mmCIF file with all atom_site columns, C-alpha atoms in Angstrom:
data_model
loop_
_atom_site.group_PDB
_atom_site.id
_atom_site.type_symbol
_atom_site.label_atom_id
_atom_site.label_alt_id
_atom_site.label_comp_id
_atom_site.label_asym_id
_atom_site.label_entity_id
_atom_site.label_seq_id
_atom_site.pdbx_PDB_ins_code
_atom_site.Cartn_x
_atom_site.Cartn_y
_atom_site.Cartn_z
_atom_site.occupancy
_atom_site.B_iso_or_equiv
_atom_site.pdbx_formal_charge
_atom_site.auth_seq_id
_atom_site.auth_comp_id
_atom_site.auth_asym_id
_atom_site.auth_atom_id
_atom_site.pdbx_PDB_model_num
ATOM 1   C CA . UNK H 1 1   ? 17.261  27.971  78.392  1.00 0.00 ? 1   UNK H CA 1
ATOM 2   C CA . UNK H 1 2   ? 19.346  29.670  75.776  1.00 0.00 ? 2   UNK H CA 1
ATOM 3   C CA . UNK H 1 3   ? 18.062  29.826  72.218  1.00 0.00 ? 3   UNK H CA 1
ATOM 4   C CA . UNK H 1 4   ? 19.842  27.844  69.597  1.00 0.00 ? 4   UNK H CA 1
ATOM 5   C CA . UNK H 1 5   ? 19.988  28.872  65.977  1.00 0.00 ? 5   UNK H CA 1
ATOM 6   C CA . UNK H 1 6   ? 17.984  26.712  63.624  1.00 0.00 ? 6   UNK H CA 1
ATOM 7   C CA . UNK H 1 7   ? 20.194  25.329  60.852  1.00 0.00 ? 7   UNK H CA 1
ATOM 8   C CA . UNK H 1 8   ? 17.376  25.648  58.286  1.00 0.00 ? 8   UNK H CA 1
ATOM 9   C CA . UNK H 1 9   ? 16.907  29.393  58.443  1.00 0.00 ? 9   UNK H CA 1
ATOM 10  C CA . UNK H 1 10  ? 19.447  31.829  57.048  1.00 0.00 ? 10  UNK H CA 1
ATOM 11  C CA . UNK H 1 11  ? 19.729  35.062  58.983  1.00 0.00 ? 11  UNK H CA 1
ATOM 12  C CA . UNK H 1 12  ? 18.567  38.145  57.083  1.00 0.00 ? 12  UNK H CA 1
ATOM 13  C CA . UNK H 1 13  ? 21.903  39.782  57.540  1.00 0.00 ? 13  UNK H CA 1
ATOM 14  C CA . UNK H 1 14  ? 23.634  37.092  55.436  1.00 0.00 ? 14  UNK H CA 1
ATOM 15  C CA . UNK H 1 15  ? 25.019  38.445  52.158  1.00 0.00 ? 15  UNK H CA 1
ATOM 16  C CA . UNK H 1 16  ? 23.224  37.329  48.989  1.00 0.00 ? 16  UNK H CA 1
ATOM 17  C CA . UNK H 1 17  ? 25.627  36.086  46.399  1.00 0.00 ? 17  UNK H CA 1
ATOM 18  C CA . UNK H 1 18  ? 25.273  37.221  42.792  1.00 0.00 ? 18  UNK H CA 1
ATOM 19  C CA . UNK H 1 19  ? 24.861  34.564  40.067  1.00 0.00 ? 19  UNK H CA 1
ATOM 20  C CA . UNK H 1 20  ? 28.032  33.405  38.447  1.00 0.00 ? 20  UNK H CA 1
ATOM 21  C CA . UNK H 1 21  ? 28.964  35.241  35.292  1.00 0.00 ? 21  UNK H CA 1
ATOM 22  C CA . UNK H 1 22  ? 28.223  33.233  32.148  1.00 0.00 ? 22  UNK H CA 1
ATOM 23  C CA . UNK H 1 23  ? 30.802  32.891  29.461  1.00 0.00 ? 23  UNK H CA 1
ATOM 24  C CA . UNK H 1 24  ? 30.008  33.623  25.816  1.00 0.00 ? 24  UNK H CA 1
ATOM 25  C CA . UNK H 1 25  ? 30.387  29.909  25.003  1.00 0.00 ? 25  UNK H CA 1
ATOM 26  C CA . UNK H 1 26  ? 27.337  29.082  27.168  1.00 0.00 ? 26  UNK H CA 1
ATOM 27  C CA . UNK H 1 27  ? 25.095  31.653  25.471  1.00 0.00 ? 27  UNK H CA 1
ATOM 28  C CA . UNK H 1 28  ? 23.544  29.343  22.795  1.00 0.00 ? 28  UNK H CA 1
ATOM 29  C CA . UNK H 1 29  ? 23.974  26.412  20.450  1.00 0.00 ? 29  UNK H CA 1
ATOM 30  C CA . UNK H 1 30  ? 26.979  26.042  18.230  1.00 0.00 ? 30  UNK H CA 1
ATOM 31  C CA . UNK H 1 31  ? 26.645  25.739  14.472  1.00 0.00 ? 31  UNK H CA 1
ATOM 32  C CA . UNK H 1 32  ? 27.808  22.135  14.692  1.00 0.00 ? 32  UNK H CA 1
ATOM 33  C CA . UNK H 1 33  ? 25.035  21.257  17.169  1.00 0.00 ? 33  UNK H CA 1
ATOM 34  C CA . UNK H 1 34  ? 22.408  22.858  14.952  1.00 0.00 ? 34  UNK H CA 1
ATOM 35  C CA . UNK H 1 35  ? 23.700  20.995  11.880  1.00 0.00 ? 35  UNK H CA 1
ATOM 36  C CA . UNK H 1 36  ? 23.525  17.657  13.739  1.00 0.00 ? 36  UNK H CA 1
ATOM 37  C CA . UNK H 1 37  ? 19.884  18.339  14.660  1.00 0.00 ? 37  UNK H CA 1
ATOM 38  C CA . UNK H 1 38  ? 19.034  19.282  11.054  1.00 0.00 ? 38  UNK H CA 1
ATOM 39  C CA . UNK H 1 39  ? 20.631  16.073  9.736   1.00 0.00 ? 39  UNK H CA 1
ATOM 40  C CA . UNK H 1 40  ? 18.732  13.932  12.270  1.00 0.00 ? 40  UNK H CA 1
ATOM 41  C CA . UNK H 1 41  ? 15.428  15.605  11.378  1.00 0.00 ? 41  UNK H CA 1
ATOM 42  C CA . UNK H 1 42  ? 16.118  15.103  7.660   1.00 0.00 ? 42  UNK H CA 1
ATOM 43  C CA . UNK H 1 43  ? 16.757  11.395  8.155   1.00 0.00 ? 43  UNK H CA 1
ATOM 44  C CA . UNK H 1 44  ? 13.534  11.056  10.164  1.00 0.00 ? 44  UNK H CA 1
ATOM 45  C CA . UNK H 1 45  ? 11.604  12.877  7.430   1.00 0.00 ? 45  UNK H CA 1
ATOM 46  C CA . UNK H 1 46  ? 12.982  10.517  4.788   1.00 0.00 ? 46  UNK H CA 1
ATOM 47  C CA . UNK H 1 47  ? 11.733  7.539   6.787   1.00 0.00 ? 47  UNK H CA 1
ATOM 48  C CA . UNK H 1 48  ? 8.359   8.889   7.967   1.00 0.00 ? 48  UNK H CA 1
ATOM 49  C CA . UNK H 1 49  ? 7.022   10.973  5.047   1.00 0.00 ? 49  UNK H CA 1
ATOM 50  C CA . UNK H 1 50  ? 6.590   8.102   2.546   1.00 0.00 ? 50  UNK H CA 1
ATOM 51  C CA . UNK H 1 51  ? 4.546   6.191   5.124   1.00 0.00 ? 51  UNK H CA 1
ATOM 52  C CA . UNK H 1 52  ? 2.313   9.176   5.886   1.00 0.00 ? 52  UNK H CA 1
ATOM 53  C CA . UNK H 1 53  ? 1.665   9.971   2.220   1.00 0.00 ? 53  UNK H CA 1
ATOM 54  C CA . UNK H 1 54  ? 0.049   6.544   1.660   1.00 0.00 ? 54  UNK H CA 1
ATOM 55  C CA . UNK H 1 55  ? -2.393  7.022   4.536   1.00 0.00 ? 55  UNK H CA 1
ATOM 56  C CA . UNK H 1 56  ? -5.087  9.117   2.771   1.00 0.00 ? 56  UNK H CA 1
ATOM 57  C CA . UNK H 1 57  ? -5.844  6.287   0.335   1.00 0.00 ? 57  UNK H CA 1
ATOM 58  C CA . UNK H 1 58  ? -6.005  3.794   3.196   1.00 0.00 ? 58  UNK H CA 1
ATOM 59  C CA . UNK H 1 59  ? -8.271  6.128   5.162   1.00 0.00 ? 59  UNK H CA 1
ATOM 60  C CA . UNK H 1 60  ? -10.652 6.485   2.207   1.00 0.00 ? 60  UNK H CA 1
ATOM 61  C CA . UNK H 1 61  ? -10.803 2.712   1.771   1.00 0.00 ? 61  UNK H CA 1
ATOM 62  C CA . UNK H 1 62  ? -11.481 2.245   5.492   1.00 0.00 ? 62  UNK H CA 1
ATOM 63  C CA . UNK H 1 63  ? -14.263 4.833   5.380   1.00 0.00 ? 63  UNK H CA 1
ATOM 64  C CA . UNK H 1 64  ? -15.807 3.142   2.341   1.00 0.00 ? 64  UNK H CA 1
ATOM 65  C CA . UNK H 1 65  ? -15.776 -0.216  4.159   1.00 0.00 ? 65  UNK H CA 1
ATOM 66  C CA . UNK H 1 66  ? -17.413 1.343   7.227   1.00 0.00 ? 66  UNK H CA 1
ATOM 67  C CA . UNK H 1 67  ? -20.088 3.023   5.074   1.00 0.00 ? 67  UNK H CA 1
ATOM 68  C CA . UNK H 1 68  ? -20.788 -0.217  3.207   1.00 0.00 ? 68  UNK H CA 1
ATOM 69  C CA . UNK H 1 69  ? -21.107 -2.127  6.492   1.00 0.00 ? 69  UNK H CA 1
ATOM 70  C CA . UNK H 1 70  ? -23.607 0.460   7.807   1.00 0.00 ? 70  UNK H CA 1
ATOM 71  C CA . UNK H 1 71  ? -25.638 0.351   4.587   1.00 0.00 ? 71  UNK H CA 1
ATOM 72  C CA . UNK H 1 72  ? -25.601 -3.474  4.614   1.00 0.00 ? 72  UNK H CA 1
ATOM 73  C CA . UNK H 1 73  ? -26.962 -3.436  8.177   1.00 0.00 ? 73  UNK H CA 1
ATOM 74  C CA . UNK H 1 74  ? -29.789 -1.122  7.082   1.00 0.00 ? 74  UNK H CA 1
ATOM 75  C CA . UNK H 1 75  ? -30.566 -3.400  4.104   1.00 0.00 ? 75  UNK H CA 1
ATOM 76  C CA . UNK H 1 76  ? -30.745 -6.381  6.463   1.00 0.00 ? 76  UNK H CA 1
ATOM 77  C CA . UNK H 1 77  ? -33.131 -4.469  8.764   1.00 0.00 ? 77  UNK H CA 1
ATOM 78  C CA . UNK H 1 78  ? -35.273 -3.662  5.704   1.00 0.00 ? 78  UNK H CA 1
ATOM 79  C CA . UNK H 1 79  ? -35.408 -7.380  4.947   1.00 0.00 ? 79  UNK H CA 1
ATOM 80  C CA . UNK H 1 80  ? -36.367 -8.250  8.522   1.00 0.00 ? 80  UNK H CA 1
ATOM 81  C CA . UNK H 1 81  ? -39.336 -5.865  8.339   1.00 0.00 ? 81  UNK H CA 1
ATOM 82  C CA . UNK H 1 82  ? -40.423 -6.569  4.752   1.00 0.00 ? 82  UNK H CA 1
ATOM 83  C CA . UNK H 1 83  ? -39.284 -10.180 4.149   1.00 0.00 ? 83  UNK H CA 1
ATOM 84  C CA . UNK H 1 84  ? -37.307 -9.169  1.061   1.00 0.00 ? 84  UNK H CA 1
ATOM 85  C CA . UNK H 1 85  ? -34.443 -6.911  0.053   1.00 0.00 ? 85  UNK H CA 1
ATOM 86  C CA . UNK H 1 86  ? -35.086 -3.709  -1.883  1.00 0.00 ? 86  UNK H CA 1
ATOM 87  C CA . UNK H 1 87  ? -34.926 -4.363  -5.606  1.00 0.00 ? 87  UNK H CA 1
ATOM 88  C CA . UNK H 1 88  ? -32.112 -2.980  -7.729  1.00 0.00 ? 88  UNK H CA 1
ATOM 89  C CA . UNK H 1 89  ? -34.639 -0.556  -9.254  1.00 0.00 ? 89  UNK H CA 1
ATOM 90  C CA . UNK H 1 90  ? -35.717 0.692   -5.809  1.00 0.00 ? 90  UNK H CA 1
ATOM 91  C CA . UNK H 1 91  ? -32.059 0.954   -4.902  1.00 0.00 ? 91  UNK H CA 1
ATOM 92  C CA . UNK H 1 92  ? -30.581 2.255   -1.689  1.00 0.00 ? 92  UNK H CA 1
ATOM 93  C CA . UNK H 1 93  ? -33.091 5.124   -1.722  1.00 0.00 ? 93  UNK H CA 1
ATOM 94  C CA . UNK H 1 94  ? -35.572 2.569   -0.298  1.00 0.00 ? 94  UNK H CA 1
ATOM 95  C CA . UNK H 1 95  ? -33.666 2.855   2.981   1.00 0.00 ? 95  UNK H CA 1
ATOM 96  C CA . UNK H 1 96  ? -34.350 6.582   3.285   1.00 0.00 ? 96  UNK H CA 1
ATOM 97  C CA . UNK H 1 97  ? -37.844 6.988   1.795   1.00 0.00 ? 97  UNK H CA 1
ATOM 98  C CA . UNK H 1 98  ? -40.682 4.542   1.248   1.00 0.00 ? 98  UNK H CA 1
ATOM 99  C CA . UNK H 1 99  ? -40.499 3.021   -2.236  1.00 0.00 ? 99  UNK H CA 1
ATOM 100 C CA . UNK H 1 100 ? -43.469 3.665   -4.507  1.00 0.00 ? 100 UNK H CA 1
ATOM 101 C CA . UNK H 1 101 ? -42.551 1.028   -7.092  1.00 0.00 ? 101 UNK H CA 1
ATOM 102 C CA . UNK H 1 102 ? -43.424 -2.670  -6.837  1.00 0.00 ? 102 UNK H CA 1
ATOM 103 C CA . UNK H 1 103 ? -42.965 -4.510  -4.621  1.00 0.00 ? 103 UNK H CA 1
ATOM 104 C CA . UNK H 1 104 ? -44.185 -1.829  -2.215  1.00 0.00 ? 104 UNK H CA 1
ATOM 105 C CA . UNK H 1 105 ? -43.018 -2.749  1.327   1.00 0.00 ? 105 UNK H CA 1
ATOM 106 C CA . UNK H 1 106 ? -45.902 -3.336  3.735   1.00 0.00 ? 106 UNK H CA 1
ATOM 107 C CA . UNK H 1 107 ? -43.925 -2.935  6.960   1.00 0.00 ? 107 UNK H CA 1
ATOM 108 C CA . UNK H 1 108 ? -41.549 -0.127  5.987   1.00 0.00 ? 108 UNK H CA 1
ATOM 109 C CA . UNK H 1 109 ? -40.161 1.587   9.101   1.00 0.00 ? 109 UNK H CA 1
ATOM 110 C CA . UNK H 1 110 ? -41.839 4.918   9.810   1.00 0.00 ? 110 UNK H CA 1
ATOM 111 C CA . UNK H 1 111 ? -38.542 6.822   10.089  1.00 0.00 ? 111 UNK H CA 1
ATOM 112 C CA . UNK H 1 112 ? -36.737 4.803   7.440   1.00 0.00 ? 112 UNK H CA 1
ATOM 113 C CA . UNK H 1 113 ? -33.625 2.735   7.920   1.00 0.00 ? 113 UNK H CA 1
ATOM 114 C CA . UNK H 1 114 ? -31.073 5.516   7.436   1.00 0.00 ? 114 UNK H CA 1
ATOM 115 C CA . UNK H 1 115 ? -31.279 9.284   7.855   1.00 0.00 ? 115 UNK H CA 1
ATOM 116 C CA . UNK H 1 116 ? -29.446 9.861   4.598   1.00 0.00 ? 116 UNK H CA 1
ATOM 117 C CA . UNK H 1 117 ? -27.430 7.864   2.114   1.00 0.00 ? 117 UNK H CA 1
ATOM 118 C CA . UNK H 1 118 ? -23.697 8.445   2.357   1.00 0.00 ? 118 UNK H CA 1
ATOM 119 C CA . UNK H 1 119 ? -21.636 9.032   -0.758  1.00 0.00 ? 119 UNK H CA 1
ATOM 120 C CA . UNK H 1 120 ? -18.357 7.207   -1.187  1.00 0.00 ? 120 UNK H CA 1
ATOM 121 C CA . UNK H 1 121 ? -15.108 8.943   -0.169  1.00 0.00 ? 121 UNK H CA 1
ATOM 122 C CA . UNK H 1 122 ? -14.581 9.971   -3.800  1.00 0.00 ? 122 UNK H CA 1
ATOM 123 C CA . UNK H 1 123 ? -17.938 11.782  -3.977  1.00 0.00 ? 123 UNK H CA 1
ATOM 124 C CA . UNK H 1 124 ? -19.915 9.180   -5.941  1.00 0.00 ? 124 UNK H CA 1
ATOM 125 C CA . UNK H 1 125 ? -23.035 7.266   -4.831  1.00 0.00 ? 125 UNK H CA 1
ATOM 126 C CA . UNK H 1 126 ? -22.671 3.688   -3.635  1.00 0.00 ? 126 UNK H CA 1
ATOM 127 C CA . UNK H 1 127 ? -23.897 1.031   -6.061  1.00 0.00 ? 127 UNK H CA 1
ATOM 128 C CA . UNK H 1 128 ? -26.498 -1.610  -5.163  1.00 0.00 ? 128 UNK H CA 1
ATOM 129 C CA . UNK H 1 129 ? -27.530 -4.873  -6.824  1.00 0.00 ? 129 UNK H CA 1
ATOM 130 C CA . UNK H 1 130 ? -30.235 -7.260  -5.648  1.00 0.00 ? 130 UNK H CA 1
ATOM 131 C CA . UNK H 1 131 ? -29.785 -10.086 -6.278  1.00 0.00 ? 131 UNK H CA 1
ATOM 132 C CA . UNK H 1 132 ? -26.071 -9.521  -6.156  1.00 0.00 ? 132 UNK H CA 1
ATOM 133 C CA . UNK H 1 133 ? -23.305 -11.154 -8.123  1.00 0.00 ? 133 UNK H CA 1
ATOM 134 C CA . UNK H 1 134 ? -21.447 -12.222 -4.984  1.00 0.00 ? 134 UNK H CA 1
ATOM 135 C CA . UNK H 1 135 ? -24.197 -12.477 -2.328  1.00 0.00 ? 135 UNK H CA 1
ATOM 136 C CA . UNK H 1 136 ? -27.944 -11.932 -1.870  1.00 0.00 ? 136 UNK H CA 1
ATOM 137 C CA . UNK H 1 137 ? -27.220 -8.237  -2.421  1.00 0.00 ? 137 UNK H CA 1
ATOM 138 C CA . UNK H 1 138 ? -24.071 -6.322  -3.306  1.00 0.00 ? 138 UNK H CA 1
ATOM 139 C CA . UNK H 1 139 ? -23.186 -2.814  -2.141  1.00 0.00 ? 139 UNK H CA 1
ATOM 140 C CA . UNK H 1 140 ? -20.027 -1.426  -3.659  1.00 0.00 ? 140 UNK H CA 1
ATOM 141 C CA . UNK H 1 141 ? -18.017 1.517   -4.891  1.00 0.00 ? 141 UNK H CA 1
ATOM 142 C CA . UNK H 1 142 ? -15.776 1.625   -7.936  1.00 0.00 ? 142 UNK H CA 1
ATOM 143 C CA . UNK H 1 143 ? -12.943 3.329   -6.048  1.00 0.00 ? 143 UNK H CA 1
ATOM 144 C CA . UNK H 1 144 ? -11.063 6.500   -6.923  1.00 0.00 ? 144 UNK H CA 1
ATOM 145 C CA . UNK H 1 145 ? -11.316 6.187   -10.707 1.00 0.00 ? 145 UNK H CA 1
ATOM 146 C CA . UNK H 1 146 ? -15.070 5.412   -10.748 1.00 0.00 ? 146 UNK H CA 1
ATOM 147 C CA . UNK H 1 147 ? -14.550 2.515   -13.193 1.00 0.00 ? 147 UNK H CA 1
ATOM 148 C CA . UNK H 1 148 ? -15.025 -1.200  -12.515 1.00 0.00 ? 148 UNK H CA 1
ATOM 149 C CA . UNK H 1 149 ? -11.826 -3.032  -11.625 1.00 0.00 ? 149 UNK H CA 1
ATOM 150 C CA . UNK H 1 150 ? -8.507  -1.465  -10.758 1.00 0.00 ? 150 UNK H CA 1
ATOM 151 C CA . UNK H 1 151 ? -5.826  -1.801  -8.146  1.00 0.00 ? 151 UNK H CA 1
ATOM 152 C CA . UNK H 1 152 ? -4.708  0.263   -5.181  1.00 0.00 ? 152 UNK H CA 1
ATOM 153 C CA . UNK H 1 153 ? -6.870  3.351   -4.686  1.00 0.00 ? 153 UNK H CA 1
ATOM 154 C CA . UNK H 1 154 ? -8.769  2.499   -7.906  1.00 0.00 ? 154 UNK H CA 1
ATOM 155 C CA . UNK H 1 155 ? -9.828  -0.957  -6.643  1.00 0.00 ? 155 UNK H CA 1
ATOM 156 C CA . UNK H 1 156 ? -13.503 -1.760  -6.192  1.00 0.00 ? 156 UNK H CA 1
ATOM 157 C CA . UNK H 1 157 ? -14.638 -2.089  -2.573  1.00 0.00 ? 157 UNK H CA 1
ATOM 158 C CA . UNK H 1 158 ? -17.743 -4.171  -1.933  1.00 0.00 ? 158 UNK H CA 1
ATOM 159 C CA . UNK H 1 159 ? -19.872 -5.786  0.746   1.00 0.00 ? 159 UNK H CA 1
ATOM 160 C CA . UNK H 1 160 ? -18.616 -9.225  -0.316  1.00 0.00 ? 160 UNK H CA 1
ATOM 161 C CA . UNK H 1 161 ? -15.091 -8.296  0.854   1.00 0.00 ? 161 UNK H CA 1
ATOM 162 C CA . UNK H 1 162 ? -16.235 -7.390  4.368   1.00 0.00 ? 162 UNK H CA 1
ATOM 163 C CA . UNK H 1 163 ? -17.045 -10.946 5.449   1.00 0.00 ? 163 UNK H CA 1
#
């Protein structure tokens, strides 16, 4: 039987064609194309940047709320073990080390209720009141300005707002 040539294979003796010559117009982007891209990016920046700039304040507030929720959980565990909340005088330090002042907790957890007390996102300690103004206890931060009251980033954030 005679051999037939396979249509898939190209014989080695076939000439290899050189790539087509490119014209100078195909060498890069035109100035007009670059200007259109710059204008589009500028418009996007005008829309996106104001929204991104507000995010750090929102992130700090969210972190403060998460910290306050964690501290409130530890205070509730303290109460479960000791049948009372730490006093305002004992403060949040009662969650980390055994209080020495009255009322001394009888069933204080051996390893405490928190490893360490977090500071608020603005570098100040969280405040604690027991009994609280809003609830059985209040845990709060005064916000960015460190003064009671305020709006926006300066607003107080407290455990009463988490519920």
